[in-house]
XYZ file of C-alpha atoms in Angstrom:
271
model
C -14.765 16.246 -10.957
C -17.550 15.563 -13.569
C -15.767 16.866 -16.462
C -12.842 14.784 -15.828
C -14.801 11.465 -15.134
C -16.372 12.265 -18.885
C -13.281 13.089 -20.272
C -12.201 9.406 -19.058
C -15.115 7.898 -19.764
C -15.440 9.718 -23.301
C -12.102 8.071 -24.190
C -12.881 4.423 -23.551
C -13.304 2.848 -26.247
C -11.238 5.088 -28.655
C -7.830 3.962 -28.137
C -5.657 1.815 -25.118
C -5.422 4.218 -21.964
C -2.993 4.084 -19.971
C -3.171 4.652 -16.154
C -0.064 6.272 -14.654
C 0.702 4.504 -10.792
C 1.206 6.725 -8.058
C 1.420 5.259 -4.758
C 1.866 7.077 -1.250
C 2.933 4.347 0.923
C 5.899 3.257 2.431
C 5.794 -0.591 1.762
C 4.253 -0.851 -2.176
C 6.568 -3.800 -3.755
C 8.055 -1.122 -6.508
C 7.743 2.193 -5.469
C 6.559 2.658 -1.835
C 8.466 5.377 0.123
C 9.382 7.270 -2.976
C 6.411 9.243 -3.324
C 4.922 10.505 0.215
C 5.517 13.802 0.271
C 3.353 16.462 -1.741
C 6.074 17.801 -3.471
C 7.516 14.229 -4.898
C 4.344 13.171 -5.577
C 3.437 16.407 -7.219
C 6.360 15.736 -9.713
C 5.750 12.114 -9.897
C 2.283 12.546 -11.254
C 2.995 15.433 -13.581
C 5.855 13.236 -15.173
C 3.447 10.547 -15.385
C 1.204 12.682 -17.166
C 4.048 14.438 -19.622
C 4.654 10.761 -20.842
C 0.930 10.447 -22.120
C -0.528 9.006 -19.304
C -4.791 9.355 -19.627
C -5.459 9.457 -15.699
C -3.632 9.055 -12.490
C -4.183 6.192 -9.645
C -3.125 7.416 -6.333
C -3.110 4.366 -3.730
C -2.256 5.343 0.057
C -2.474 1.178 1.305
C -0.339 -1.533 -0.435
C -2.447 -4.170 -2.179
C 0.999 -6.523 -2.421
C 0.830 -9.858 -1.704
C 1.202 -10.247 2.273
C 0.861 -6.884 2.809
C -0.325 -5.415 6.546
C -3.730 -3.547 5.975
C -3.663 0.003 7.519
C -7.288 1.549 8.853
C -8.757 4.161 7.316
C -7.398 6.865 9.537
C -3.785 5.771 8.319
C -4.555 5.984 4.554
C -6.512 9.350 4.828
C -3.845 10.679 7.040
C -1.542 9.763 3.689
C -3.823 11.176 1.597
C -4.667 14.684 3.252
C -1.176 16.629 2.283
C -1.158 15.392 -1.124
C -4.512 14.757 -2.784
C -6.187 18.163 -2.612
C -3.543 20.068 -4.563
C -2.598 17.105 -7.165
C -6.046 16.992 -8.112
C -5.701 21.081 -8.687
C -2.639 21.307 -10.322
C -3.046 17.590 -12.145
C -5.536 18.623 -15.457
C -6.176 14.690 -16.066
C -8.533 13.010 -14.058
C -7.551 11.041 -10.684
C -8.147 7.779 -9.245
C -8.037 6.458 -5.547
C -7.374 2.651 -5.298
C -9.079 2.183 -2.018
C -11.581 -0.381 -0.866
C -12.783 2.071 2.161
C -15.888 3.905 1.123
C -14.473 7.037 3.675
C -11.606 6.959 1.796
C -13.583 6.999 -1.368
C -15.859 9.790 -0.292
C -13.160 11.898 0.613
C -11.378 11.741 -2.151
C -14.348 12.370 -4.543
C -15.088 15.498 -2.507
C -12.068 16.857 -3.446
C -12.032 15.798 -7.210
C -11.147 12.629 -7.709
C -13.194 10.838 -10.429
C -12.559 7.469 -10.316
C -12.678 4.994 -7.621
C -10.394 1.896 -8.283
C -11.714 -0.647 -5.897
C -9.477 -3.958 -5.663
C -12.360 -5.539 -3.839
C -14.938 -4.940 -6.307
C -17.470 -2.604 -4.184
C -17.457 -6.607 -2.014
C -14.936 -5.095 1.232
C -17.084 -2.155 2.185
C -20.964 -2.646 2.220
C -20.930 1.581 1.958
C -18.624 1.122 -0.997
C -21.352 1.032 -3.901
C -23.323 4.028 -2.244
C -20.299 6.039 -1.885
C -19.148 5.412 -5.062
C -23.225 6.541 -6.909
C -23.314 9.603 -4.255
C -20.227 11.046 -5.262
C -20.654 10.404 -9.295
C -17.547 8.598 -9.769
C -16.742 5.750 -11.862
C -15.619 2.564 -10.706
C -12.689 0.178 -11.012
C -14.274 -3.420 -10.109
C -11.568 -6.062 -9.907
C -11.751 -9.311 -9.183
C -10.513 -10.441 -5.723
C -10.655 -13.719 -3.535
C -9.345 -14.956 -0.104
C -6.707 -17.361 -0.726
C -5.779 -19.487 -4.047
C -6.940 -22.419 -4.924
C -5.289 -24.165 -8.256
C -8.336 -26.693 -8.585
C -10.798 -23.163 -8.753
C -12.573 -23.067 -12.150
C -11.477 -19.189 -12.360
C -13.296 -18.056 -15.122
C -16.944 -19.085 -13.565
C -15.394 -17.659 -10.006
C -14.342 -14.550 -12.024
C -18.059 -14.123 -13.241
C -20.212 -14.711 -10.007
C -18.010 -12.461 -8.222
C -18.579 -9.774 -11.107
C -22.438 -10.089 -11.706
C -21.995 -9.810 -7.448
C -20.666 -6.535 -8.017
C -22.574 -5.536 -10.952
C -25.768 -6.492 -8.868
C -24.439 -4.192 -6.062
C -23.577 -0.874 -8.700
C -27.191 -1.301 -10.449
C -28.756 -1.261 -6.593
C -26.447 1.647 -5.741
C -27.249 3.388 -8.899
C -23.956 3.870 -10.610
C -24.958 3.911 -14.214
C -23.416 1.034 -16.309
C -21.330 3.675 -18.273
C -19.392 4.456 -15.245
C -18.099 0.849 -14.837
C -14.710 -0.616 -15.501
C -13.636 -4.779 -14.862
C -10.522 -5.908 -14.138
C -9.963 -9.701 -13.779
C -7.155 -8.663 -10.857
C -4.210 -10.119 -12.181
C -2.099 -11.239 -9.383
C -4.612 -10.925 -6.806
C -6.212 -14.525 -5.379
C -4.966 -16.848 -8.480
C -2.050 -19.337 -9.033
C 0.851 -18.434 -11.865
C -1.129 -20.747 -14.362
C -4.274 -19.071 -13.409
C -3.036 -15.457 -14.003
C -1.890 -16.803 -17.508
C -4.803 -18.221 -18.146
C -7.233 -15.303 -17.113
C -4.790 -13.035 -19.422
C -5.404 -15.157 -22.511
C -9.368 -15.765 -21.905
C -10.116 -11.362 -21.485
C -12.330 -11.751 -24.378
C -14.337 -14.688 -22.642
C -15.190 -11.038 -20.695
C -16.245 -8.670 -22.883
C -19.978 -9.808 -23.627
C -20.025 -7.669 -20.202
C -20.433 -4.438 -22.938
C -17.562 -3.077 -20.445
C -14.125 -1.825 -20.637
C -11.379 -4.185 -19.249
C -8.409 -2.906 -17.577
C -5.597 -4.994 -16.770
C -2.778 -4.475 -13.650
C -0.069 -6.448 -14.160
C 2.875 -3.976 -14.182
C 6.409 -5.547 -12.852
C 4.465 -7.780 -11.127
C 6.555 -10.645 -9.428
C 4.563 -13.119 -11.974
C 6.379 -11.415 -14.674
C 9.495 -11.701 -12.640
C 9.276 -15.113 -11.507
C 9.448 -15.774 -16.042
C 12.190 -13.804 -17.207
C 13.931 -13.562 -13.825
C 14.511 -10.144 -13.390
C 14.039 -7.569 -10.290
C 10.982 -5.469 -9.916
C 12.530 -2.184 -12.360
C 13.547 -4.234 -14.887
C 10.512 -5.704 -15.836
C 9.652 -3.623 -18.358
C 9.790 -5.711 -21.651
C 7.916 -7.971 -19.712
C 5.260 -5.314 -18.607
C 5.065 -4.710 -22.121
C 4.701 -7.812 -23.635
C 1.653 -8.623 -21.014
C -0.054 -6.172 -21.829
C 0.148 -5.869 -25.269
C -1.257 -9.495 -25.109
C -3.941 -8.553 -23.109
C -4.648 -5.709 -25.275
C -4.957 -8.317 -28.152
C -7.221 -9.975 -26.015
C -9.975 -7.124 -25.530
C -8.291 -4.943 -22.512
C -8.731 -1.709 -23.432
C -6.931 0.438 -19.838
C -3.335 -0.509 -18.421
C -2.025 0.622 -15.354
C 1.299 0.658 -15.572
C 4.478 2.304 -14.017
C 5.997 3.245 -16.806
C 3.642 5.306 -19.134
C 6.066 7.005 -22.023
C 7.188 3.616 -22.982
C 3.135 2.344 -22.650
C 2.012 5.023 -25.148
C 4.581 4.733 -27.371
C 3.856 1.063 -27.833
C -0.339 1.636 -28.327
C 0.213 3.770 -30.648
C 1.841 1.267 -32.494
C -0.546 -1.538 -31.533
C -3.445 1.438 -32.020
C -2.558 2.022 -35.279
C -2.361 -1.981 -36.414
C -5.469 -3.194 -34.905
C -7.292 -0.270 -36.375
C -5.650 -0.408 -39.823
């Protein structure tokens, strides 16, 4: 698991990654239901990674807006058939969008090397522990009960994130294992989301990479008024913007068309 958290980690920085989704649920907005055996998620993830994706992020609980939350039983019952042998037969590294520090710990034990925690190590008190025990690195994203349109966002975006900064240093998860993400879609109004996407550098005197989520996200729908698989351009447009803007790891659904585009964007900003 080591090697490929440092092969992750030793790319940051160097170019935009891009984070191929894989989810094993039933219910996720785009996908869910498509992937939950091991054999279609097998395939899923090694097409992800033939189309240039850097790492994979399997999530066995939907994060959608109004989702039902499942206990921990459920999403390690989702995880069992499939997770051991991907992270075998997959030679990038693996991440686990969970919030559950079992969850977590089980799916470091059996190589995953990145935990991608929606809740920003804030759900589970065990998270941050987990998280330093096993040697991962971390996903921290921004997260909040509710919306509120009068919220300055920013300053809520940076007490919850020195929060969870606080909690990795007391853990022990070494500041070169950390990645933010200002949780696009999660807890913020349409004008907030925008916002948050244009202010990413207001972020990066954190010395940390940013990774942004926003792929065919029903904000992006809700613009150009198209259903969930054909918000690609969209996707694209987003986070190209955001990549202008400091982010530096996308997870997206659609990687070939992803890497294709950084390399482009690479090759401009660099030039």
């Amino acid at each position: 698991m080591q090697h490929k958290r440092d092969q992750f980690i030793g790319l940051l920085g160097q170019r935009s990654l891009v984070m191929g989704i894989l989810n094993v649920t039933p219910d996720s907005f785009s996908d869910g239901g498509k992937f939950q055996s091991h054999e279609a998620a097998l395939a899923q993830a090694k097409r992800l990674v033939e189309d240039g994706a850097d790492i994979i992020d399997i999530g066995a609980e939907s994060t959608r807006p109004g989702h039902t939350p499942v206990p921990e039983e459920v999403e390690l019952a989702r995880l069992a058939p499939i997770l051991p042998g991907l992270a075998q037969a997959i030679e990038k590294p693996i991440s686990i969008d969970t919030s559950k520090a079992a969850v977590a710990r089980y799916a470091i034990s059996v190589g995953v090397a990145v935990v991608n925690d929606v809740w920003g190590l804030q759900k589970d008190p065990a998270m941050a522990d987990a998280v330093a025990e096993g040697g991962a690195a971390v996903v921290i994203m921004h997260n909040r009960d509710g919306v509120d349109p009068d919220l300055d966002v920013l300053g809520e975006m940076r007490r919850f994130f020195d929060l969870s900064l606080a909690l990795a240093d007391k853990a022990g998860i070494p500041h070169r294992h950390i990645i933010l993400d200002p949780g696009i879609g999660f807890g913020k109004t349409k004008d907030q989301n925008l916002f948050v996407l244009n202010r990413l550098d207001s972020f990066l005197d954190y010395d940390l990479p940013l990774l942004v989520g926003i792929s065919r996200k029903s904000l992006l729908g809700a613009m150009v008024g198209s259903e969930v698989e054909s918000r690609l351009v969209a996707t694209l447009a987003a986070n190209l913007a955001a990549a202008a803007r400091g982010a530096s790891v996308f997870r997206v659904h659609d990687a070939a068309e992803h890497v294709a585009a950084f390399k482009v964007f690479d090759a401009i900003a660099r030039a």
